GROMACS .gro file of C-alpha atoms in nm:
model
  302
    1MET     CA    1   0.000   0.000   0.000
    2ILE     CA    2   0.135   0.342  -0.096
    3ILE     CA    3  -0.029   0.650   0.055
    4PRO     CA    4   0.103   0.983  -0.080
    5THR     CA    5  -0.003   1.262   0.155
    6PHE     CA    6   0.017   1.638   0.177
    7ASN     CA    7  -0.125   1.845   0.467
    8ARG     CA    8  -0.416   1.614   0.551
    9ALA     CA    9  -0.316   1.495   0.896
   10GLU     CA   10  -0.670   1.459   1.033
   11ILE     CA   11  -0.802   1.262   0.735
   12LEU     CA   12  -0.479   1.064   0.699
   13GLN     CA   13  -0.540   0.918   1.043
   14GLU     CA   14  -0.874   0.773   0.930
   15CYS     CA   15  -0.712   0.637   0.614
   16LEU     CA   16  -0.438   0.460   0.810
   17GLU     CA   17  -0.686   0.326   1.063
   18SER     CA   18  -0.874   0.158   0.780
   19LEU     CA   19  -0.551  -0.014   0.672
   20VAL     CA   20  -0.490  -0.142   1.023
   21ASN     CA   21  -0.831  -0.309   1.034
   22GLN     CA   22  -0.807  -0.544   0.736
   23THR     CA   23  -0.933  -0.902   0.716
   24ILE     CA   24  -0.588  -1.041   0.630
   25ASP     CA   25  -0.280  -1.060   0.848
   26ARG     CA   26  -0.064  -0.746   0.852
   27SER     CA   27   0.244  -0.951   0.769
   28LEU     CA   28   0.103  -0.998   0.417
   29TYR     CA   29   0.122  -0.630   0.321
   30GLU     CA   30   0.328  -0.319   0.389
   31VAL     CA   31   0.201   0.037   0.413
   32LEU     CA   32   0.425   0.317   0.284
   33ILE     CA   33   0.318   0.668   0.383
   34ILE     CA   34   0.489   0.923   0.158
   35ASN     CA   35   0.498   1.262   0.330
   36ASN     CA   36   0.510   1.504   0.036
   37ASN     CA   37   0.667   1.796   0.224
   38SER     CA   38   0.366   1.858   0.450
   39THR     CA   39   0.368   2.162   0.679
   40ASP     CA   40   0.101   2.046   0.927
   41ASN     CA   41   0.138   1.765   1.184
   42THR     CA   42   0.136   1.491   0.921
   43GLU     CA   43   0.479   1.367   1.030
   44TYR     CA   44   0.353   1.326   1.386
   45ILE     CA   45   0.058   1.114   1.268
   46ILE     CA   46   0.290   0.901   1.054
   47THR     CA   47   0.524   0.843   1.350
   48GLN     CA   48   0.231   0.744   1.571
   49TYR     CA   49   0.140   0.463   1.332
   50THR     CA   50   0.485   0.349   1.223
   51SER     CA   51   0.591   0.313   1.587
   52ARG     CA   52   0.292   0.088   1.660
   53TYR     CA   53   0.271  -0.125   1.346
   54ALA     CA   54   0.570  -0.311   1.203
   55ASN     CA   55   0.424  -0.320   0.851
   56MET     CA   56   0.399   0.060   0.829
   57ARG     CA   57   0.685   0.282   0.713
   58GLY     CA   58   0.711   0.657   0.661
   59VAL     CA   59   0.911   0.820   0.379
   60PHE     CA   60   0.972   1.193   0.331
   61GLU     CA   61   0.961   1.320  -0.029
   62PRO     CA   62   1.072   1.687  -0.048
   63MET     CA   63   0.981   1.741  -0.415
   64PRO     CA   64   0.623   1.872  -0.417
   65GLY     CA   65   0.367   1.707  -0.641
   66LEU     CA   66   0.153   1.394  -0.629
   67SER     CA   67   0.343   1.229  -0.914
   68HIS     CA   68   0.674   1.276  -0.732
   69ALA     CA   69   0.525   1.118  -0.420
   70ARG     CA   70   0.379   0.827  -0.617
   71ASN     CA   71   0.710   0.765  -0.791
   72ARG     CA   72   0.897   0.774  -0.461
   73GLY     CA   73   0.649   0.516  -0.337
   74TYR     CA   74   0.721   0.247  -0.595
   75LYS     CA   75   1.095   0.306  -0.564
   76GLU     CA   76   1.076   0.247  -0.188
   77ALA     CA   77   0.834  -0.047  -0.204
   78HIS     CA   78   0.953  -0.393  -0.103
   79SER     CA   79   0.657  -0.567  -0.262
   80ALA     CA   80   0.625  -0.681  -0.624
   81TRP     CA   81   0.294  -0.491  -0.646
   82CYS     CA   82   0.208  -0.131  -0.556
   83PHE     CA   83  -0.145  -0.044  -0.442
   84TYR     CA   84  -0.196   0.334  -0.450
   85LEU     CA   85  -0.464   0.473  -0.219
   86ASP     CA   86  -0.542   0.842  -0.174
   87ASP     CA   87  -0.478   0.987   0.171
   88ASP     CA   88  -0.842   1.100   0.189
   89ALA     CA   89  -0.983   0.754   0.123
   90LYS     CA   90  -1.075   0.466   0.352
   91ALA     CA   91  -1.016   0.105   0.257
   92ARG     CA   92  -1.296  -0.135   0.336
   93PRO     CA   93  -1.206  -0.432   0.561
   94ASP     CA   94  -1.161  -0.668   0.265
   95THR     CA   95  -0.999  -0.422   0.022
   96ILE     CA   96  -0.645  -0.559   0.042
   97ALA     CA   97  -0.764  -0.920   0.049
   98ARG     CA   98  -0.961  -0.855  -0.268
   99ALA     CA   99  -0.659  -0.695  -0.438
  100LEU     CA  100  -0.452  -1.005  -0.358
  101GLU     CA  101  -0.724  -1.229  -0.505
  102VAL     CA  102  -0.718  -1.032  -0.830
  103ILE     CA  103  -0.337  -1.047  -0.844
  104GLU     CA  104  -0.347  -1.425  -0.804
  105GLN     CA  105  -0.639  -1.497  -1.038
  106TYR     CA  106  -0.599  -1.255  -1.331
  107PRO     CA  107  -0.313  -1.179  -1.576
  108PHE     CA  108  -0.319  -0.802  -1.518
  109ASP     CA  109  -0.015  -0.576  -1.512
  110CYS     CA  110  -0.222  -0.308  -1.345
  111PHE     CA  111  -0.584  -0.272  -1.239
  112GLY     CA  112  -0.821  -0.047  -1.052
  113GLY     CA  113  -1.150  -0.052  -0.871
  114VAL     CA  114  -1.439   0.158  -0.752
  115TYR     CA  115  -1.478   0.431  -0.494
  116TYR     CA  116  -1.790   0.576  -0.339
  117GLY     CA  117  -1.834   0.921  -0.195
  118TRP     CA  118  -1.764   0.955   0.176
  119TRP     CA  119  -1.981   1.248   0.287
  120LYS     CA  120  -1.799   1.321   0.612
  121TYR     CA  121  -1.907   1.687   0.607
  122GLY     CA  122  -2.259   1.633   0.476
  123ARG     CA  123  -2.398   1.672   0.125
  124PRO     CA  124  -2.536   2.007   0.003
  125ARG     CA  125  -2.872   1.961  -0.164
  126TRP     CA  126  -2.742   2.098  -0.495
  127LEU     CA  127  -2.485   1.818  -0.529
  128PRO     CA  128  -2.618   1.480  -0.652
  129GLN     CA  129  -2.578   1.177  -0.427
  130ASP     CA  130  -2.343   1.007  -0.674
  131PHE     CA  131  -2.114   1.309  -0.717
  132GLY     CA  132  -1.828   1.150  -0.522
  133ASP     CA  133  -1.855   0.809  -0.689
  134LYS     CA  134  -1.625   0.649  -0.946
  135PRO     CA  135  -1.862   0.486  -1.200
  136LEU     CA  136  -1.819   0.122  -1.297
  137GLU     CA  137  -1.591   0.067  -1.595
  138LEU     CA  138  -1.696  -0.298  -1.632
  139GLN     CA  139  -1.978  -0.501  -1.478
  140GLU     CA  140  -1.742  -0.792  -1.409
  141THR     CA  141  -1.370  -0.829  -1.344
  142GLY     CA  142  -1.180  -0.828  -1.671
  143ILE     CA  143  -0.944  -0.657  -1.912
  144LEU     CA  144  -1.027  -0.289  -1.951
  145THR     CA  145  -1.002  -0.118  -2.290
  146ARG     CA  146  -1.138   0.211  -2.418
  147GLU     CA  147  -1.365   0.009  -2.646
  148ASN     CA  148  -1.535  -0.213  -2.386
  149ALA     CA  149  -1.554   0.039  -2.102
  150LEU     CA  150  -1.886   0.157  -1.963
  151CYS     CA  151  -1.736   0.494  -1.871
  152THR     CA  152  -1.392   0.648  -1.940
  153GLY     CA  153  -1.181   0.338  -2.005
  154TYR     CA  154  -0.932   0.443  -1.736
  155ASN     CA  155  -0.876   0.346  -1.375
  156SER     CA  156  -0.868   0.614  -1.108
  157GLY     CA  157  -0.537   0.687  -0.938
  158GLY     CA  158  -0.716   0.684  -0.603
  159VAL     CA  159  -0.757   0.305  -0.610
  160PHE     CA  160  -0.484   0.185  -0.845
  161VAL     CA  161  -0.273  -0.132  -0.837
  162CYS     CA  162   0.033  -0.191  -1.056
  163ARG     CA  163   0.334  -0.420  -1.079
  164LYS     CA  164   0.646  -0.248  -0.946
  165SER     CA  165   0.849  -0.388  -1.237
  166VAL     CA  166   0.611  -0.225  -1.486
  167LEU     CA  167   0.637   0.113  -1.314
  168GLU     CA  168   1.016   0.082  -1.324
  169LYS     CA  169   1.016   0.006  -1.697
  170VAL     CA  170   0.800   0.307  -1.790
  171ASN     CA  171   0.957   0.543  -1.532
  172GLY     CA  172   0.637   0.578  -1.332
  173PHE     CA  173   0.405   0.878  -1.337
  174VAL     CA  174   0.485   1.187  -1.544
  175ALA     CA  175   0.576   1.469  -1.306
  176ASP     CA  176   0.416   1.750  -1.508
  177LEU     CA  177   0.064   1.626  -1.431
  178GLY     CA  178  -0.137   1.574  -1.113
  179MET     CA  179  -0.197   1.764  -0.792
  180ASN     CA  180   0.087   1.985  -0.673
  181SER     CA  181   0.092   2.148  -0.327
  182GLY     CA  182  -0.282   2.205  -0.331
  183LYS     CA  183  -0.297   2.317  -0.696
  184ILE     CA  184  -0.560   2.125  -0.890
  185GLY     CA  185  -0.416   1.898  -1.157
  186TYR     CA  186  -0.529   1.584  -1.334
  187GLY     CA  187  -0.430   1.313  -1.576
  188GLU     CA  188  -0.111   1.152  -1.446
  189GLU     CA  189  -0.270   0.808  -1.405
  190THR     CA  190  -0.454   0.844  -1.737
  191TYR     CA  191  -0.130   0.923  -1.918
  192LEU     CA  192   0.042   0.630  -1.746
  193GLN     CA  193  -0.231   0.392  -1.863
  194ASP     CA  194  -0.192   0.519  -2.219
  195ILE     CA  195   0.180   0.443  -2.195
  196LEU     CA  196   0.106   0.096  -2.059
  197ARG     CA  197  -0.139   0.021  -2.339
  198SER     CA  198   0.106   0.140  -2.602
  199ASN     CA  199   0.359  -0.105  -2.456
  200GLU     CA  200   0.101  -0.388  -2.461
  201TYR     CA  201   0.068  -0.423  -2.085
  202VAL     CA  202  -0.264  -0.565  -1.964
  203ILE     CA  203  -0.491  -0.323  -1.775
  204GLY     CA  204  -0.778  -0.464  -1.574
  205PHE     CA  205  -1.075  -0.347  -1.372
  206ASP     CA  206  -1.240  -0.507  -1.071
  207PRO     CA  207  -1.583  -0.385  -0.955
  208LEU     CA  208  -1.536  -0.569  -0.623
  209LEU     CA  209  -1.226  -0.368  -0.528
  210VAL     CA  210  -1.395  -0.091  -0.332
  211VAL     CA  211  -1.287   0.205  -0.117
  212ASP     CA  212  -1.465   0.512   0.019
  213HIS     CA  213  -1.331   0.848  -0.096
  214LEU     CA  214  -1.378   1.172   0.094
  215VAL     CA  215  -1.584   1.448  -0.060
  216GLY     CA  216  -1.374   1.725   0.094
  217LYS     CA  217  -1.504   2.056   0.223
  218HIS     CA  218  -1.336   2.235  -0.067
  219LYS     CA  219  -1.546   2.031  -0.311
  220LEU     CA  220  -1.865   2.166  -0.156
  221THR     CA  221  -1.810   2.508  -0.314
  222ILE     CA  222  -1.903   2.634  -0.659
  223TRP     CA  223  -1.560   2.786  -0.712
  224TRP     CA  224  -1.388   2.447  -0.670
  225HIS     CA  225  -1.613   2.292  -0.934
  226LEU     CA  226  -1.533   2.567  -1.183
  227LYS     CA  227  -1.160   2.539  -1.112
  228SER     CA  228  -1.183   2.162  -1.150
  229ILE     CA  229  -1.352   2.193  -1.489
  230TYR     CA  230  -1.083   2.438  -1.600
  231ALA     CA  231  -0.797   2.215  -1.479
  232SER     CA  232  -0.937   1.894  -1.629
  233GLN     CA  233  -0.965   2.054  -1.973
  234ARG     CA  234  -0.624   2.221  -1.944
  235ASP     CA  235  -0.459   1.886  -1.869
  236ALA     CA  236  -0.667   1.694  -2.125
  237ILE     CA  237  -0.473   1.861  -2.408
  238PHE     CA  238  -0.159   1.687  -2.283
  239LEU     CA  239  -0.330   1.348  -2.290
  240VAL     CA  240  -0.488   1.328  -2.634
  241GLU     CA  241  -0.389   1.393  -2.991
  242SER     CA  242  -0.585   1.704  -3.077
  243THR     CA  243  -0.660   1.896  -3.395
  244LEU     CA  244  -0.734   2.201  -3.184
  245THR     CA  245  -0.569   2.522  -3.301
  246LEU     CA  246  -0.524   2.856  -3.127
  247LYS     CA  247  -0.769   3.014  -3.370
  248ARG     CA  248  -1.031   2.751  -3.297
  249CYS     CA  249  -0.983   2.793  -2.920
  250ILE     CA  250  -1.041   3.167  -2.945
  251LEU     CA  251  -1.341   3.122  -3.174
  252THR     CA  252  -1.510   2.876  -2.935
  253ILE     CA  253  -1.461   3.116  -2.644
  254GLY     CA  254  -1.603   3.396  -2.857
  255TRP     CA  255  -1.905   3.182  -2.944
  256GLU     CA  256  -1.965   3.109  -2.575
  257MET     CA  257  -1.969   3.482  -2.508
  258VAL     CA  258  -2.221   3.535  -2.790
  259ILE     CA  259  -2.467   3.275  -2.660
  260PHE     CA  260  -2.409   3.363  -2.293
  261PRO     CA  261  -2.710   3.603  -2.268
  262PHE     CA  262  -2.944   3.339  -2.414
  263LYS     CA  263  -2.818   3.078  -2.168
  264PHE     CA  264  -2.861   3.328  -1.887
  265ILE     CA  265  -3.230   3.371  -1.973
  266LYS     CA  266  -3.281   2.994  -2.008
  267TYR     CA  267  -3.123   2.904  -1.674
  268LEU     CA  268  -3.280   3.201  -1.495
  269HIS     CA  269  -3.621   3.071  -1.603
  270GLN     CA  270  -3.535   2.733  -1.450
  271LEU     CA  271  -3.414   2.899  -1.131
  272ILE     CA  272  -3.737   3.092  -1.090
  273PHE     CA  273  -3.987   2.824  -1.185
  274HIS     CA  274  -3.824   2.492  -1.086
  275LYS     CA  275  -3.823   2.414  -0.714
  276ASN     CA  276  -3.528   2.173  -0.723
  277TYR     CA  277  -3.308   2.390  -0.943
  278TYR     CA  278  -3.073   2.570  -0.705
  279TRP     CA  279  -2.878   2.892  -0.752
  280GLN     CA  280  -2.551   2.696  -0.729
  281THR     CA  281  -2.665   2.481  -1.023
  282PHE     CA  282  -2.758   2.799  -1.208
  283ILE     CA  283  -2.402   2.933  -1.170
  284LEU     CA  284  -2.244   2.603  -1.275
  285ASP     CA  285  -2.469   2.557  -1.579
  286LEU     CA  286  -2.402   2.913  -1.687
  287PHE     CA  287  -2.025   2.931  -1.641
  288SER     CA  288  -1.903   2.570  -1.682
  289PRO     CA  289  -1.888   2.579  -2.065
  290LEU     CA  290  -1.683   2.899  -2.055
  291PHE     CA  291  -1.438   2.760  -1.797
  292ARG     CA  292  -1.410   2.444  -2.008
  293LYS     CA  293  -1.313   2.641  -2.319
  294ILE     CA  294  -1.071   2.865  -2.129
  295GLY     CA  295  -0.910   2.552  -1.980
  296LEU     CA  296  -0.856   2.413  -2.331
  297LEU     CA  297  -0.698   2.740  -2.438
  298SER     CA  298  -0.469   2.737  -2.135
  299GLY     CA  299  -0.364   2.378  -2.210
  300PHE     CA  300  -0.301   2.459  -2.574
  301MET     CA  301  -0.073   2.750  -2.482
  302ARG     CA  302   0.122   2.553  -2.219
   0.00000   0.00000   0.00000
């Protein structure tokens, strides 16, 4: 188990507690906690657990960025397999046991699973119940491709298992993508899976590999959602072959500005006359397309 962490001491404690209470013996797995230059009391929490449990080990990674922490993790790992879990997620009691079953029974080089939203701070009525969920990629355990997937065709980095030898051969996660000291970033695990596919490694998906992932306080704000839309589109340019040009980017933003007043009237009507249409939804519906286009422009000019 590899847990990269940055300034989430309180939540990290719940994550580590879930890894203590597994259905299999602790001697069958190690837990590496990668402190990615945290400035809170993360190191204290790590020490509390590593001093009590022989299978837990703390590592300090000074280079900021989730990809740097993930790469440090596989380099430090003693196991032949690396199971990446986000520091704001909780493993279920059988999570590690299930991962070992998949490793033994299927010919995967890497695989992922499912996470469900953990509403620790409550759910605002304008956010749907399934907002924090990772949708199923396959109904049954099997090889995952972009063609047979029910959703994106990619495993989430928050519940991601990969052979250490494979990570070594492809040099791990690209450092230019992913979260960095609180800055929103995406795509490092997606890019890695593209690299694995291009090298004919087998990627799998297991719907029975389940964790619970925190819907953080910051995700309960409109501004975070707009920033997330912007960042996902900015980083998407790096991940796909695109025919997008600077001229086309500017034209699409211009078109959004032209139709903005018409959208304003449309969504205002819904806000006034539909009981379950909230003002937060109004803002997101109105501004999300513009943030999406500006994100693409930002990615194109990177």
